Tab-separated table of C-alpha atoms in Angstrom:
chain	number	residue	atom	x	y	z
A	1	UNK	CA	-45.452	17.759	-25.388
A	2	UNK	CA	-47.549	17.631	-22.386
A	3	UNK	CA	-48.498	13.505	-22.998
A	4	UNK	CA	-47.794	12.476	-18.821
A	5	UNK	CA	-44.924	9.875	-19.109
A	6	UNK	CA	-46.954	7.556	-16.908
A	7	UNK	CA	-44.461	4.540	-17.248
A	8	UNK	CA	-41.549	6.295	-15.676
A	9	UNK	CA	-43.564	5.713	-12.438
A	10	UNK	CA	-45.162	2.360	-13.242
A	11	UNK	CA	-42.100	0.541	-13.469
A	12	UNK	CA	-40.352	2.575	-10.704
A	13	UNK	CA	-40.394	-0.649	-8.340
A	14	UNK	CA	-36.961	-1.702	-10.263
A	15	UNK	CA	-35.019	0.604	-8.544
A	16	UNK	CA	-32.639	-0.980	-6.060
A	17	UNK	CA	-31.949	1.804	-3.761
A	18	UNK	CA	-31.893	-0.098	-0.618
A	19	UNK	CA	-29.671	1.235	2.659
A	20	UNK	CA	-29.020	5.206	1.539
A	21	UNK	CA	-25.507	6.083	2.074
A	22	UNK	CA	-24.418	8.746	4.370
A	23	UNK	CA	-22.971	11.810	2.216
A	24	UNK	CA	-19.901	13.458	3.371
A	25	UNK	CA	-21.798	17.043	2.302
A	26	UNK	CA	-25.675	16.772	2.093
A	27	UNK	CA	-28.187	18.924	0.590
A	28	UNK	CA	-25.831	21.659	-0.788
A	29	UNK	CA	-26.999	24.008	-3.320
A	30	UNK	CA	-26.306	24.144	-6.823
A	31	UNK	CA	-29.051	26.952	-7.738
A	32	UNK	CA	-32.380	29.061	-6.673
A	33	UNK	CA	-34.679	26.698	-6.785
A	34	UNK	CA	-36.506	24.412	-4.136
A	35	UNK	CA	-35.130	21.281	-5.527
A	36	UNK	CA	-31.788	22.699	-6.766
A	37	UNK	CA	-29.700	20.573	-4.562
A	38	UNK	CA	-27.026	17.388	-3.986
A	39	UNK	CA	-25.152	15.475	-2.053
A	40	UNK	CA	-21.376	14.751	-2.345
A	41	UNK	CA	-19.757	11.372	-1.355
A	42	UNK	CA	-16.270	11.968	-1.101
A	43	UNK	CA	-13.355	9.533	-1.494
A	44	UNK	CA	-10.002	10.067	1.018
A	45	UNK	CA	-7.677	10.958	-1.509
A	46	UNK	CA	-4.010	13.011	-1.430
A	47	UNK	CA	-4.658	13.179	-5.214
A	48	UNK	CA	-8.164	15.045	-7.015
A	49	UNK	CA	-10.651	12.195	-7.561
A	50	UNK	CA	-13.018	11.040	-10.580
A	51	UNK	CA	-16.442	11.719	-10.117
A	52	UNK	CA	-19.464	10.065	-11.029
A	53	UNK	CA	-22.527	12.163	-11.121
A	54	UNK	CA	-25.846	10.388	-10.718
A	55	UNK	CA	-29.588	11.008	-10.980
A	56	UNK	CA	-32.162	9.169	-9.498
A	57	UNK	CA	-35.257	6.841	-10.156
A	58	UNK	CA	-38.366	8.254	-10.423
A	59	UNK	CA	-40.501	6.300	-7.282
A	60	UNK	CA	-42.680	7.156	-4.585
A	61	UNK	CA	-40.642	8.966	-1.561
A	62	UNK	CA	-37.088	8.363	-3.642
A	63	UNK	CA	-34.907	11.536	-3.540
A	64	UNK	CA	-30.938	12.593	-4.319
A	65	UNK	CA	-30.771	11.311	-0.870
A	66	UNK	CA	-31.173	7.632	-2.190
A	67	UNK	CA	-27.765	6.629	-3.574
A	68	UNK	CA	-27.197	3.052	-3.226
A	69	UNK	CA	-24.593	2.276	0.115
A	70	UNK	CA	-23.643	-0.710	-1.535
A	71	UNK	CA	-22.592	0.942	-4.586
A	72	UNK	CA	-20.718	3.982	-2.449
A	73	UNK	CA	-18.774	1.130	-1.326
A	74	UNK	CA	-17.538	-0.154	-4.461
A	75	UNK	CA	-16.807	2.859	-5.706
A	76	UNK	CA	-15.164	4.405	-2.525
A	77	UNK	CA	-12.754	1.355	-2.241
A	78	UNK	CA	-11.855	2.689	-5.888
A	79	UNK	CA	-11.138	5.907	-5.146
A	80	UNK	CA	-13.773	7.249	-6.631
A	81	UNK	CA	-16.658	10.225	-4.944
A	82	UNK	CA	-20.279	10.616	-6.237
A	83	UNK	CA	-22.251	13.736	-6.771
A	84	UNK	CA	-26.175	12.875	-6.591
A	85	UNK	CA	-28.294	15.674	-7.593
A	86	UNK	CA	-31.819	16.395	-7.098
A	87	UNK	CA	-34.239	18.155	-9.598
A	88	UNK	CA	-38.218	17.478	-10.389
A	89	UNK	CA	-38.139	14.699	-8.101
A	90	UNK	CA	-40.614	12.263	-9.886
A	91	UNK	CA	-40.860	12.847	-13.755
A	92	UNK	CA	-44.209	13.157	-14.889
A	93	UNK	CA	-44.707	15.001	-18.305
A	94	UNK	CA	-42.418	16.380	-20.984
A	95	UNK	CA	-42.085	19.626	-19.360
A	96	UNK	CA	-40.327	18.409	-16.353
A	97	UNK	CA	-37.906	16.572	-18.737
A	98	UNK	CA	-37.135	19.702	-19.962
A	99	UNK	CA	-36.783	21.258	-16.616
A	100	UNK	CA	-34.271	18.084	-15.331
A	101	UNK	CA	-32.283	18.858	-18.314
A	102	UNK	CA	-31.742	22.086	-17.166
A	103	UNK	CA	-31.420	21.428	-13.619
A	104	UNK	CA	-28.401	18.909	-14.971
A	105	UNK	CA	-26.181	22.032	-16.841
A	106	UNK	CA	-26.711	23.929	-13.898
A	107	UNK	CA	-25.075	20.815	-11.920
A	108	UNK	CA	-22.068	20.951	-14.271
A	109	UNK	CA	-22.407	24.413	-14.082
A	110	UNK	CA	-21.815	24.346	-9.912
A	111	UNK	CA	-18.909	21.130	-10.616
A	112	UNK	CA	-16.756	23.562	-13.335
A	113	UNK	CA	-16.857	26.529	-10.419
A	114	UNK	CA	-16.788	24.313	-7.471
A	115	UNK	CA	-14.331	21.182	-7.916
A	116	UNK	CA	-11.600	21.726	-6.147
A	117	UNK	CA	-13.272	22.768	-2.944
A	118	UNK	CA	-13.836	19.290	-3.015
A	119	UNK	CA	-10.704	17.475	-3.972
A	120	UNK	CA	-12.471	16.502	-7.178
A	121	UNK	CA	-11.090	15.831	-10.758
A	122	UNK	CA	-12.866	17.783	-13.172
A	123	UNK	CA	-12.038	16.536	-15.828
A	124	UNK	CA	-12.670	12.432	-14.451
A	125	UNK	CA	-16.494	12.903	-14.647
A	126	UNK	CA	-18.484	9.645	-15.422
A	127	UNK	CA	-22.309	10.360	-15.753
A	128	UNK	CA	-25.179	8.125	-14.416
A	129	UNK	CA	-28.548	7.904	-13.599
A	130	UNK	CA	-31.348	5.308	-13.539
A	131	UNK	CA	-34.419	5.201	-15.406
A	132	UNK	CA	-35.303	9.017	-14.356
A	133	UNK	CA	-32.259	10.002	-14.193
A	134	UNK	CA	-31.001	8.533	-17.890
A	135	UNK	CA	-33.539	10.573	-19.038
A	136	UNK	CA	-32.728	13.931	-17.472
A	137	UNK	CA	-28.849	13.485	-17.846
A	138	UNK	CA	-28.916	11.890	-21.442
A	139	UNK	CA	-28.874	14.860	-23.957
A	140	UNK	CA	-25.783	16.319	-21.452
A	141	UNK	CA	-23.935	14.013	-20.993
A	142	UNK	CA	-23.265	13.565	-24.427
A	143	UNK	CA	-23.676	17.466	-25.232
A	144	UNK	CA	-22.221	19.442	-22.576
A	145	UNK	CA	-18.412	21.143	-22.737
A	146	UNK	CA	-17.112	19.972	-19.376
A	147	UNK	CA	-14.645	16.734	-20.008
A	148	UNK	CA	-17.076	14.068	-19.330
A	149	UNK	CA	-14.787	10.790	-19.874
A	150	UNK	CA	-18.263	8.000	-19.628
A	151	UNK	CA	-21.836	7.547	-19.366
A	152	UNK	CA	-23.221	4.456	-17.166
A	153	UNK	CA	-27.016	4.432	-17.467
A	154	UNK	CA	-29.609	1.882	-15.543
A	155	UNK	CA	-32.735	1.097	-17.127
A	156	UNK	CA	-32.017	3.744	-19.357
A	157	UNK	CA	-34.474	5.459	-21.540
A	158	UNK	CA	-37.599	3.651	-20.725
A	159	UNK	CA	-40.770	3.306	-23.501
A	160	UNK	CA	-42.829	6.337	-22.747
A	161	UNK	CA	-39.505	8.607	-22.490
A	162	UNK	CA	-39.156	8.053	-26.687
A	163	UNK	CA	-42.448	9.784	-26.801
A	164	UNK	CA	-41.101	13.354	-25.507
A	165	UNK	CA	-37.970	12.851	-28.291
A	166	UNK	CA	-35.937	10.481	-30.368
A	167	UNK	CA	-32.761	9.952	-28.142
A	168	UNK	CA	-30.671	8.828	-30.710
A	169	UNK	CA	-30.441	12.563	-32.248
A	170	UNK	CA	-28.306	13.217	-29.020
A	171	UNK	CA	-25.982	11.183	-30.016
A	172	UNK	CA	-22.161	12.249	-32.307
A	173	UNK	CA	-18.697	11.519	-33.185
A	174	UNK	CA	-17.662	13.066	-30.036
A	175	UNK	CA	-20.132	10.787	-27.793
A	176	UNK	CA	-18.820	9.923	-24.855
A	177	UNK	CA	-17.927	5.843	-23.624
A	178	UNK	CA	-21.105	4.365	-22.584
A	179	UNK	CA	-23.095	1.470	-20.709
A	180	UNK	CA	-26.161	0.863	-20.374
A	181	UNK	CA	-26.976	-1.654	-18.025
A	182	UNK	CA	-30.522	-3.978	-17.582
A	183	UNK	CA	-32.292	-6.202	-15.500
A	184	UNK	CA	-34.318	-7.655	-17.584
A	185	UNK	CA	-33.817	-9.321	-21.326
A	186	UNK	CA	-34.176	-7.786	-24.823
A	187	UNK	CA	-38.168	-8.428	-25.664
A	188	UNK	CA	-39.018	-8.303	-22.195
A	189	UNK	CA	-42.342	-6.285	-21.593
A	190	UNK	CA	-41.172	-4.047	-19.061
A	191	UNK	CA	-40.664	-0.715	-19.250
A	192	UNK	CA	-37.270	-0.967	-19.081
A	193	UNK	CA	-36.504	-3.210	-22.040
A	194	UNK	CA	-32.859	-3.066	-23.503
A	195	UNK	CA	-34.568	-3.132	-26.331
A	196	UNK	CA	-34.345	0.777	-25.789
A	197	UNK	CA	-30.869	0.168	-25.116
A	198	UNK	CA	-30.138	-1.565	-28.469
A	199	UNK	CA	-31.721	2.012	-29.984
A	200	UNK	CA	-28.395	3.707	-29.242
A	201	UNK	CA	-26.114	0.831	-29.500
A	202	UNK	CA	-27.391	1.120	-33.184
A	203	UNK	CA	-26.506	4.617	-33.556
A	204	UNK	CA	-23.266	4.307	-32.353
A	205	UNK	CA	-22.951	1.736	-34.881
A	206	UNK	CA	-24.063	3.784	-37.507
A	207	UNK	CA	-21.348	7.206	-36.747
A	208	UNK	CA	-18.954	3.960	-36.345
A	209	UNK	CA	-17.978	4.580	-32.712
A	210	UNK	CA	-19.854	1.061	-31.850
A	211	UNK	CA	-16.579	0.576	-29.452
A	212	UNK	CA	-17.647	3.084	-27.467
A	213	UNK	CA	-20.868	1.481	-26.337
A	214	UNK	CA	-21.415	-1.711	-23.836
A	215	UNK	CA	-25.130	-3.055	-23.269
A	216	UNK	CA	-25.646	-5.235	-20.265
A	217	UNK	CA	-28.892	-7.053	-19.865
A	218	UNK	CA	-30.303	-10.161	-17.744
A	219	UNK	CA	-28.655	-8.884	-14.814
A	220	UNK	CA	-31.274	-8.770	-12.484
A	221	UNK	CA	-32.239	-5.925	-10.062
A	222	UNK	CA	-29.226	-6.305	-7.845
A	223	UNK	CA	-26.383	-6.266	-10.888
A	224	UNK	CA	-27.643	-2.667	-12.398
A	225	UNK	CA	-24.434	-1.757	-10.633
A	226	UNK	CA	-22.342	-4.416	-11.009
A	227	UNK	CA	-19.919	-3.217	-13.474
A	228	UNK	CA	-20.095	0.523	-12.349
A	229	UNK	CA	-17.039	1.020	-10.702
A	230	UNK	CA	-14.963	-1.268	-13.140
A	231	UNK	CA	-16.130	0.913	-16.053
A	232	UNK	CA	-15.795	4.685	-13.975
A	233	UNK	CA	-11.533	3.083	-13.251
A	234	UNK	CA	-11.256	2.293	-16.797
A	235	UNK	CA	-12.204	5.405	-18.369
A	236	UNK	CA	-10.787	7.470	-15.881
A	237	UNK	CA	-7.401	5.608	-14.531
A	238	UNK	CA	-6.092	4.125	-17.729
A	239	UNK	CA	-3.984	5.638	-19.989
C-alpha cells in the first residue's frame, strides 16, 4: 500500500521528548544501513539488567537520540537500561512500515548476539515505542522468538496506521503483557484516540488473555510514561 500515512506526522506534536538523555553508548550499529543504529542507556548493576527497547515518534528533527531524561531516570533508579533504536526516521507510507519492521528483527537480532557485552538480561526485554514506534515494533513484539516478557506502547497505533493492516491479526495466545498508554480520552478526535487502543484490548478479550492487557487514557502528555517503569519491574522482577 503506498496510501502516505499523513497522520503519523500531523499529530506528532504529542510527543513529550523534552531534555534527551545522555546514552552510556551512542550511535552503535546494529546493521548496513544509514539509519541502522541505537543508543544504549545502561543501568549500574553487579547483576544482568531488564531492558526496555524503545522506538521513537515520528516528528520533525526527532531521532533515537530523543529518549525522554525524565523517563531514563525512573527507570535507571529501577535498575533498569534502555535500548533506543533508529530506523526510517519519520514514517511516511506503508513501505517504510515495512522497512521499520525489519529494521526492529534486526535490533533483536544485534540484542540475542550482543547482550552480555552489555550486562543486559536477555531474556527481561520489555518493548516500547510511541506513536511511530508502536507501529514499527507492534507485529514483533508480539511475534518474534527472543523472550520478550511486556509491551508498553504510547499513543499506540494511531488512525491512518489501520489503513496499511488490521493490527489485531498480530495478536495470539502467546501475546505478550501489554499497556497501552494515552493522553487523551476514548472518542477524542485526535489521532491518537484509545479508541485504537480498545481495538486490541478487544482481541485480547476475545483469545481470553484480557489479563494480559492494561489501557491507560486521560493522562495527559506528561503521564504517557507514568506507569512505565512500574509495569517493566513487574513483569520482569516478580516471580
Amino acid at each position: 500500500m503506498k496510501q502516505l500515512l499523513y497522520s503519523l506526522l500531523l499529530f506528532s506534536s504529542i510527543a513529550v521528548y523534552g531534555q534527551k538523555a545522555v546514552p552510556t553508548y551512542s550511535h552503535v550499529k546494529y546493521g548496513d544501513g544509514e539509519n541502522s543504529w541505537l543508543n544504549i542507556y545502561l543501568a549500574k548493576s553487579g547483576n544482568p539488567t531488564p531492558v526496555v527497547v524503545w522506538a521513537h515518534a515520528n516528528g520533525q528533527d526527532v531521532t533515537a537520540d530523543n529518549f525522554p531524561a525524565g523517563v531514563w531516570e525512573a527507570l535507571q533508579a529501577a535498575g533498569i537500561s534502555v535500548i533506543s533504536w533508529e530506523s526510517v526516521p519519520r514514517i511516511t507510507q506503508a513501505e517504510e512500515v515495512e522497512q521499520g519492521e525489519k529494521d526492529f528483527n534486526a535490533v533483536m537480532n544485534w540484542l540475542n548476539a550482543h547482550y552480555k557485552e552489555y550486562n543486559i538480561d536477555v531474556n527481561k526485554v520489555v518493548i516500547s515505542g510511541q506513536s511511530r514506534g508502536s507501529v514499527i515494533s507492534f507485529a514483533g513484539a508480539n511475534k518474534f522468538p527472543v523472550n520478550i516478557k511486556g509491551a508498553y506502547f504510547v499513543q499506540a497505533l494511531p488512525n491512518m496506521a489501520w489503513e496499511v493492516r488490521d493490527f489485531t491479526k498480530d495478536i495470539s495466545k502467546t501475546s505478550p503483557l501489554m499497556v497501552m498508554a494515552y493522553a487523551e480520552a476514548p472518542g477524542s478526535k485526535d489521532g491518537h484516540t484509545p479508541d485504537n487502543g480498545k481495538k486490541i484490548e478487544e482481541r485480547y478479550k476475545e483469545l481470553g488473555i484480557a489479563d494480559r492487557f492494561t489501557l491507560y487514557h486521560s493522562l495527559g502528555k506528561a503521564g504517557l510514561y507514568s506507569h512505565l517503569a512500574a509495569f517493566v519491574k513487574k513483569v520482569t522482577f516478580e516471580k
